[in-house]
């Protein structure tokens, strides 16, 4: 009987592992759009934490205030990363039932 429970646990672990791998692949294809400065800076990030697009409204470019543009870019990138993390946590949490598994990117 104990052997049967161990087999069942191993089967469930393999199934969870397959679901996690599929979710990670899906997440890598997911994109999140974010903006800052009232839309003056727009960023698109993929689930694999790669920035795929960065748009800057020409009106945001003020040679006298480069720091403001830098701040808007950082804010938009950070918002995109938070969005990807939120999506990842929802996808992975649905599979793991909220368990914190070491080494998983969520």
Backbone as JSON Lines, residues from 0, in Angstrom:
{"i":0,"aa":"X","n":[0.83,-1.19,0.0],"ca":[0.0,0.0,0.0],"c":[0.87,1.26,0.0]}
{"i":1,"aa":"X","n":[1.95,1.27,0.79],"ca":[2.84,2.42,0.83],"c":[3.49,2.62,-0.53]}
{"i":2,"aa":"X","n":[3.83,1.53,-1.23],"ca":[4.41,1.61,-2.56],"c":[3.44,2.24,-3.55]}
{"i":3,"aa":"X","n":[2.19,1.95,-3.41],"ca":[1.17,2.5,-4.29],"c":[1.07,4.02,-4.09]}
{"i":4,"aa":"X","n":[1.11,4.47,-2.85],"ca":[1.06,5.9,-2.58],"c":[2.28,6.61,-3.16]}
{"i":5,"aa":"X","n":[3.44,5.97,-3.05],"ca":[4.67,6.54,-3.59],"c":[4.57,6.64,-5.11]}
{"i":6,"aa":"X","n":[4.05,5.6,-5.76],"ca":[3.88,5.62,-7.21],"c":[2.91,6.74,-7.62]}
{"i":7,"aa":"X","n":[1.85,6.87,-6.87],"ca":[0.87,7.9,-7.18],"c":[1.48,9.29,-7.0]}
{"i":8,"aa":"X","n":[2.27,9.46,-5.95],"ca":[2.93,10.75,-5.72],"c":[3.91,11.06,-6.86]}
{"i":9,"aa":"X","n":[4.65,10.07,-7.3],"ca":[5.61,10.27,-8.39],"c":[4.87,10.63,-9.68]}
{"i":10,"aa":"X","n":[3.74,9.97,-9.92],"ca":[2.95,10.25,-11.11],"c":[2.43,11.69,-11.06]}
{"i":11,"aa":"X","n":[1.95,12.11,-9.9],"ca":[1.46,13.47,-9.74],"c":[2.6,14.48,-9.9]}
{"i":12,"aa":"X","n":[3.76,14.15,-9.39],"ca":[4.92,15.04,-9.51],"c":[5.32,15.2,-10.97]}
{"i":13,"aa":"X","n":[5.31,14.1,-11.73],"ca":[5.64,14.18,-13.16],"c":[4.61,15.03,-13.9]}
{"i":14,"aa":"X","n":[3.34,14.83,-13.56],"ca":[2.28,15.6,-14.21],"c":[2.46,17.09,-13.91]}
{"i":15,"aa":"X","n":[2.76,17.43,-12.67],"ca":[2.97,18.82,-12.29],"c":[4.17,19.39,-13.03]}
{"i":16,"aa":"X","n":[5.22,18.6,-13.15],"ca":[6.42,19.04,-13.85],"c":[6.1,19.34,-15.32]}
{"i":17,"aa":"X","n":[5.3,18.49,-15.95],"ca":[4.91,18.71,-17.34],"c":[4.05,19.98,-17.46]}
{"i":18,"aa":"X","n":[3.13,20.17,-16.52],"ca":[2.29,21.36,-16.54],"c":[3.11,22.63,-16.34]}
{"i":19,"aa":"X","n":[4.09,22.56,-15.45],"ca":[4.96,23.71,-15.21],"c":[5.78,24.05,-16.45]}
{"i":20,"aa":"X","n":[6.3,23.03,-17.12],"ca":[7.08,23.27,-18.34],"c":[6.21,23.91,-19.42]}
{"i":21,"aa":"X","n":[4.98,23.42,-19.56],"ca":[4.06,23.99,-20.55],"c":[3.71,25.43,-20.19]}
{"i":22,"aa":"X","n":[3.51,25.69,-18.91],"ca":[3.19,27.05,-18.47],"c":[4.36,27.99,-18.71]}
{"i":23,"aa":"X","n":[5.58,27.52,-18.49],"ca":[6.76,28.36,-18.73],"c":[6.89,28.69,-20.22]}
{"i":24,"aa":"X","n":[6.62,27.72,-21.07],"ca":[6.67,27.98,-22.51],"c":[5.61,29.01,-22.9]}
{"i":25,"aa":"X","n":[4.42,28.84,-22.37],"ca":[3.34,29.77,-22.64],"c":[3.67,31.16,-22.13]}
{"i":26,"aa":"X","n":[4.23,31.22,-20.94],"ca":[4.6,32.5,-20.35],"c":[5.64,33.22,-21.19]}
{"i":27,"aa":"X","n":[6.58,32.49,-21.74],"ca":[7.63,33.1,-22.55],"c":[7.05,33.81,-23.77]}
{"i":28,"aa":"X","n":[5.89,33.37,-24.23],"ca":[5.24,33.98,-25.39],"c":[4.28,35.1,-25.0]}
{"i":29,"aa":"X","n":[4.0,35.22,-23.71],"ca":[3.08,36.25,-23.22],"c":[3.77,37.6,-23.23]}
{"i":30,"aa":"X","n":[3.04,38.65,-23.61],"ca":[3.6,39.99,-23.57],"c":[2.76,40.87,-22.65]}
{"i":31,"aa":"X","n":[3.43,41.84,-22.07],"ca":[2.78,42.82,-21.21],"c":[3.2,44.2,-21.69]}
{"i":32,"aa":"X","n":[2.22,45.08,-21.84],"ca":[2.49,46.46,-22.22],"c":[2.41,47.33,-20.98]}
{"i":33,"aa":"X","n":[3.3,48.3,-20.89],"ca":[3.3,49.23,-19.76],"c":[3.69,50.61,-20.28]}
{"i":34,"aa":"X","n":[3.32,51.62,-19.52],"ca":[3.68,52.97,-19.93],"c":[3.95,53.84,-18.71]}
{"i":35,"aa":"X","n":[4.57,54.97,-18.97],"ca":[4.85,55.95,-17.91],"c":[4.77,57.34,-18.53]}
{"i":36,"aa":"X","n":[4.65,58.31,-17.65],"ca":[4.6,59.69,-18.12],"c":[3.37,59.97,-18.96]}
{"i":37,"aa":"X","n":[2.24,59.38,-18.59],"ca":[1.02,59.61,-19.34],"c":[1.09,59.05,-20.75]}
{"i":38,"aa":"X","n":[1.85,57.97,-20.93],"ca":[1.97,57.34,-22.24],"c":[3.12,57.87,-23.07]}
{"i":39,"aa":"X","n":[3.93,58.74,-22.49],"ca":[5.08,59.29,-23.22],"c":[6.14,58.22,-23.49]}
{"i":40,"aa":"X","n":[6.22,57.24,-22.57],"ca":[7.16,56.13,-22.73],"c":[6.35,54.84,-22.63]}
{"i":41,"aa":"X","n":[6.49,53.98,-23.64],"ca":[5.77,52.7,-23.65],"c":[6.76,51.56,-23.82]}
{"i":42,"aa":"X","n":[6.52,50.49,-23.05],"ca":[7.4,49.34,-23.06],"c":[6.56,48.07,-23.24]}
{"i":43,"aa":"X","n":[7.06,47.14,-24.03],"ca":[6.47,45.82,-24.15],"c":[7.52,44.82,-23.71]}
{"i":44,"aa":"X","n":[7.12,43.92,-22.79],"ca":[8.04,42.9,-22.29],"c":[7.41,41.52,-22.48]}
{"i":45,"aa":"X","n":[8.25,40.54,-22.73],"ca":[7.8,39.14,-22.84],"c":[7.96,38.47,-21.49]}
{"i":46,"aa":"X","n":[7.28,37.33,-21.37],"ca":[7.33,36.56,-20.14],"c":[8.7,36.03,-19.79]}
{"i":47,"aa":"X","n":[9.61,36.0,-20.75],"ca":[10.97,35.56,-20.45],"c":[11.85,36.75,-20.05]}
{"i":48,"aa":"X","n":[11.18,37.85,-19.66],"ca":[11.82,39.06,-19.15],"c":[12.65,39.8,-20.2]}
{"i":49,"aa":"X","n":[12.29,39.66,-21.46],"ca":[12.96,40.39,-22.52],"c":[12.1,41.57,-22.94]}
{"i":50,"aa":"X","n":[12.7,42.73,-23.07],"ca":[12.0,43.91,-23.56],"c":[11.96,43.78,-25.08]}
{"i":51,"aa":"X","n":[10.76,43.8,-25.65],"ca":[10.63,43.62,-27.1],"c":[10.31,44.91,-27.83]}
{"i":52,"aa":"X","n":[9.87,45.93,-27.09],"ca":[9.59,47.21,-27.73],"c":[9.74,48.33,-26.71]}
{"i":53,"aa":"X","n":[10.23,49.45,-27.2],"ca":[10.35,50.65,-26.39],"c":[10.01,51.83,-27.3]}
{"i":54,"aa":"X","n":[8.96,52.55,-26.94],"ca":[8.53,53.7,-27.74],"c":[8.62,54.95,-26.86]}
{"i":55,"aa":"X","n":[9.24,55.99,-27.41],"ca":[9.37,57.26,-26.69],"c":[8.75,58.35,-27.56]}
{"i":56,"aa":"X","n":[7.76,59.02,-27.01],"ca":[7.14,60.15,-27.7],"c":[8.2,61.25,-27.85]}
{"i":57,"aa":"X","n":[8.38,61.78,-29.04],"ca":[9.39,62.82,-29.25],"c":[9.24,64.01,-28.3]}
{"i":58,"aa":"X","n":[8.02,64.27,-27.84],"ca":[7.82,65.38,-26.91],"c":[8.43,65.1,-25.54]}
{"i":59,"aa":"X","n":[8.75,63.83,-25.27],"ca":[9.35,63.47,-23.99],"c":[10.85,63.76,-23.96]}
{"i":60,"aa":"X","n":[11.39,64.05,-25.12],"ca":[12.83,64.27,-25.22],"c":[13.14,65.75,-25.02]}
{"i":61,"aa":"X","n":[13.67,66.04,-23.85],"ca":[14.06,67.4,-23.5],"c":[15.54,67.35,-23.13]}
{"i":62,"aa":"X","n":[16.42,67.87,-24.0],"ca":[17.85,67.81,-23.71],"c":[18.23,68.46,-22.38]}
{"i":63,"aa":"X","n":[17.36,69.33,-21.88],"ca":[17.63,70.0,-20.61],"c":[17.21,69.15,-19.41]}
{"i":64,"aa":"X","n":[16.44,68.07,-19.66],"ca":[15.95,67.25,-18.55],"c":[16.0,65.77,-18.91]}
{"i":65,"aa":"X","n":[17.19,65.27,-19.15],"ca":[17.39,63.87,-19.5],"c":[16.97,62.95,-18.34]}
{"i":66,"aa":"X","n":[17.15,63.42,-17.13],"ca":[16.79,62.6,-15.96],"c":[15.31,62.24,-15.94]}
{"i":67,"aa":"X","n":[14.45,63.15,-16.36],"ca":[13.02,62.86,-16.37],"c":[12.72,61.73,-17.36]}
{"i":68,"aa":"X","n":[13.34,61.76,-18.53],"ca":[13.15,60.7,-19.51],"c":[13.67,59.38,-18.97]}
{"i":69,"aa":"X","n":[14.83,59.41,-18.34],"ca":[15.39,58.19,-17.74],"c":[14.44,57.62,-16.69]}
{"i":70,"aa":"X","n":[13.87,58.49,-15.88],"ca":[12.92,58.04,-14.85],"c":[11.67,57.42,-15.48]}
{"i":71,"aa":"X","n":[11.17,58.03,-16.56],"ca":[9.99,57.47,-17.22],"c":[10.3,56.1,-17.82]}
{"i":72,"aa":"X","n":[11.47,55.95,-18.4],"ca":[11.85,54.65,-18.98],"c":[11.94,53.6,-17.88]}
{"i":73,"aa":"X","n":[12.6,53.95,-16.78],"ca":[12.71,52.98,-15.67],"c":[11.34,52.62,-15.13]}
{"i":74,"aa":"X","n":[10.47,53.61,-14.99],"ca":[9.13,53.35,-14.45],"c":[8.35,52.41,-15.37]}
{"i":75,"aa":"X","n":[8.43,52.64,-16.67],"ca":[7.7,51.79,-17.62],"c":[8.26,50.38,-17.64]}
{"i":76,"aa":"X","n":[9.58,50.24,-17.61],"ca":[10.2,48.91,-17.6],"c":[9.83,48.17,-16.31]}
{"i":77,"aa":"X","n":[9.91,48.86,-15.19],"ca":[9.56,48.21,-13.91],"c":[8.09,47.8,-13.88]}
{"i":78,"aa":"X","n":[7.21,48.62,-14.45],"ca":[5.8,48.27,-14.51],"c":[5.59,47.02,-15.37]}
{"i":79,"aa":"X","n":[6.3,46.94,-16.49],"ca":[6.2,45.77,-17.37],"c":[6.68,44.51,-16.65]}
{"i":80,"aa":"X","n":[7.78,44.63,-15.92],"ca":[8.31,43.47,-15.19],"c":[7.33,43.03,-14.11]}
{"i":81,"aa":"X","n":[6.73,43.98,-13.39],"ca":[5.71,43.63,-12.4],"c":[4.54,42.91,-13.05]}
{"i":82,"aa":"X","n":[4.15,43.39,-14.22],"ca":[3.04,42.75,-14.94],"c":[3.37,41.32,-15.32]}
{"i":83,"aa":"X","n":[4.58,41.09,-15.81],"ca":[5.0,39.72,-16.16],"c":[5.03,38.85,-14.91]}
{"i":84,"aa":"X","n":[5.55,39.38,-13.81],"ca":[5.58,38.61,-12.57],"c":[4.17,38.26,-12.1]}
{"i":85,"aa":"X","n":[3.24,39.18,-12.24],"ca":[1.85,38.9,-11.86],"c":[1.27,37.77,-12.7]}
{"i":86,"aa":"X","n":[1.5,37.83,-14.01],"ca":[1.01,36.77,-14.91],"c":[1.64,35.44,-14.53]}
{"i":87,"aa":"X","n":[2.96,35.44,-14.29],"ca":[3.67,34.21,-13.93],"c":[3.14,33.64,-12.63]}
{"i":88,"aa":"X","n":[2.93,34.49,-11.63],"ca":[2.43,34.0,-10.34],"c":[1.05,33.38,-10.48]}
{"i":89,"aa":"X","n":[0.19,33.98,-11.3],"ca":[-1.15,33.43,-11.5],"c":[-1.08,32.08,-12.21]}
{"i":90,"aa":"X","n":[-0.29,32.01,-13.28],"ca":[-0.19,30.75,-14.04],"c":[0.42,29.64,-13.2]}
{"i":91,"aa":"X","n":[1.52,29.93,-12.55],"ca":[2.22,28.91,-11.78],"c":[1.44,28.55,-10.51]}
{"i":92,"aa":"X","n":[0.83,29.54,-9.89],"ca":[0.04,29.28,-8.69],"c":[-1.13,28.37,-8.95]}
{"i":93,"aa":"X","n":[-1.73,28.49,-10.15],"ca":[-2.84,27.62,-10.51],"c":[-2.39,26.16,-10.62]}
{"i":94,"aa":"X","n":[-1.16,25.97,-11.04],"ca":[-0.64,24.6,-11.19],"c":[-0.17,24.03,-9.86]}
{"i":95,"aa":"X","n":[0.54,24.83,-9.09],"ca":[1.15,24.32,-7.86],"c":[0.24,24.45,-6.65]}
{"i":96,"aa":"X","n":[-0.9,25.07,-6.82],"ca":[-1.8,25.26,-5.7],"c":[-1.21,26.21,-4.66]}
{"i":97,"aa":"X","n":[-0.35,27.13,-5.13],"ca":[0.24,28.11,-4.22],"c":[1.49,27.64,-3.51]}
{"i":98,"aa":"X","n":[1.95,26.43,-3.8],"ca":[3.19,25.95,-3.17],"c":[4.37,26.75,-3.69]}
{"i":99,"aa":"X","n":[5.29,27.08,-2.83],"ca":[6.51,27.76,-3.23],"c":[7.57,26.7,-3.52]}
{"i":100,"aa":"X","n":[7.87,26.49,-4.78],"ca":[8.83,25.47,-5.17],"c":[10.17,26.14,-5.46]}
{"i":101,"aa":"X","n":[11.21,25.79,-4.72],"ca":[12.52,26.42,-4.92],"c":[12.99,26.26,-6.37]}
{"i":102,"aa":"X","n":[13.56,27.32,-6.89],"ca":[14.1,27.29,-8.25],"c":[13.1,27.68,-9.32]}
{"i":103,"aa":"X","n":[11.85,27.85,-8.96],"ca":[10.84,28.24,-9.95],"c":[10.78,29.76,-10.01]}
{"i":104,"aa":"X","n":[10.7,30.33,-11.21],"ca":[10.75,31.78,-11.37],"c":[9.41,32.47,-11.11]}
{"i":105,"aa":"X","n":[8.84,32.27,-9.95],"ca":[7.58,32.95,-9.61],"c":[7.5,33.15,-8.13]}
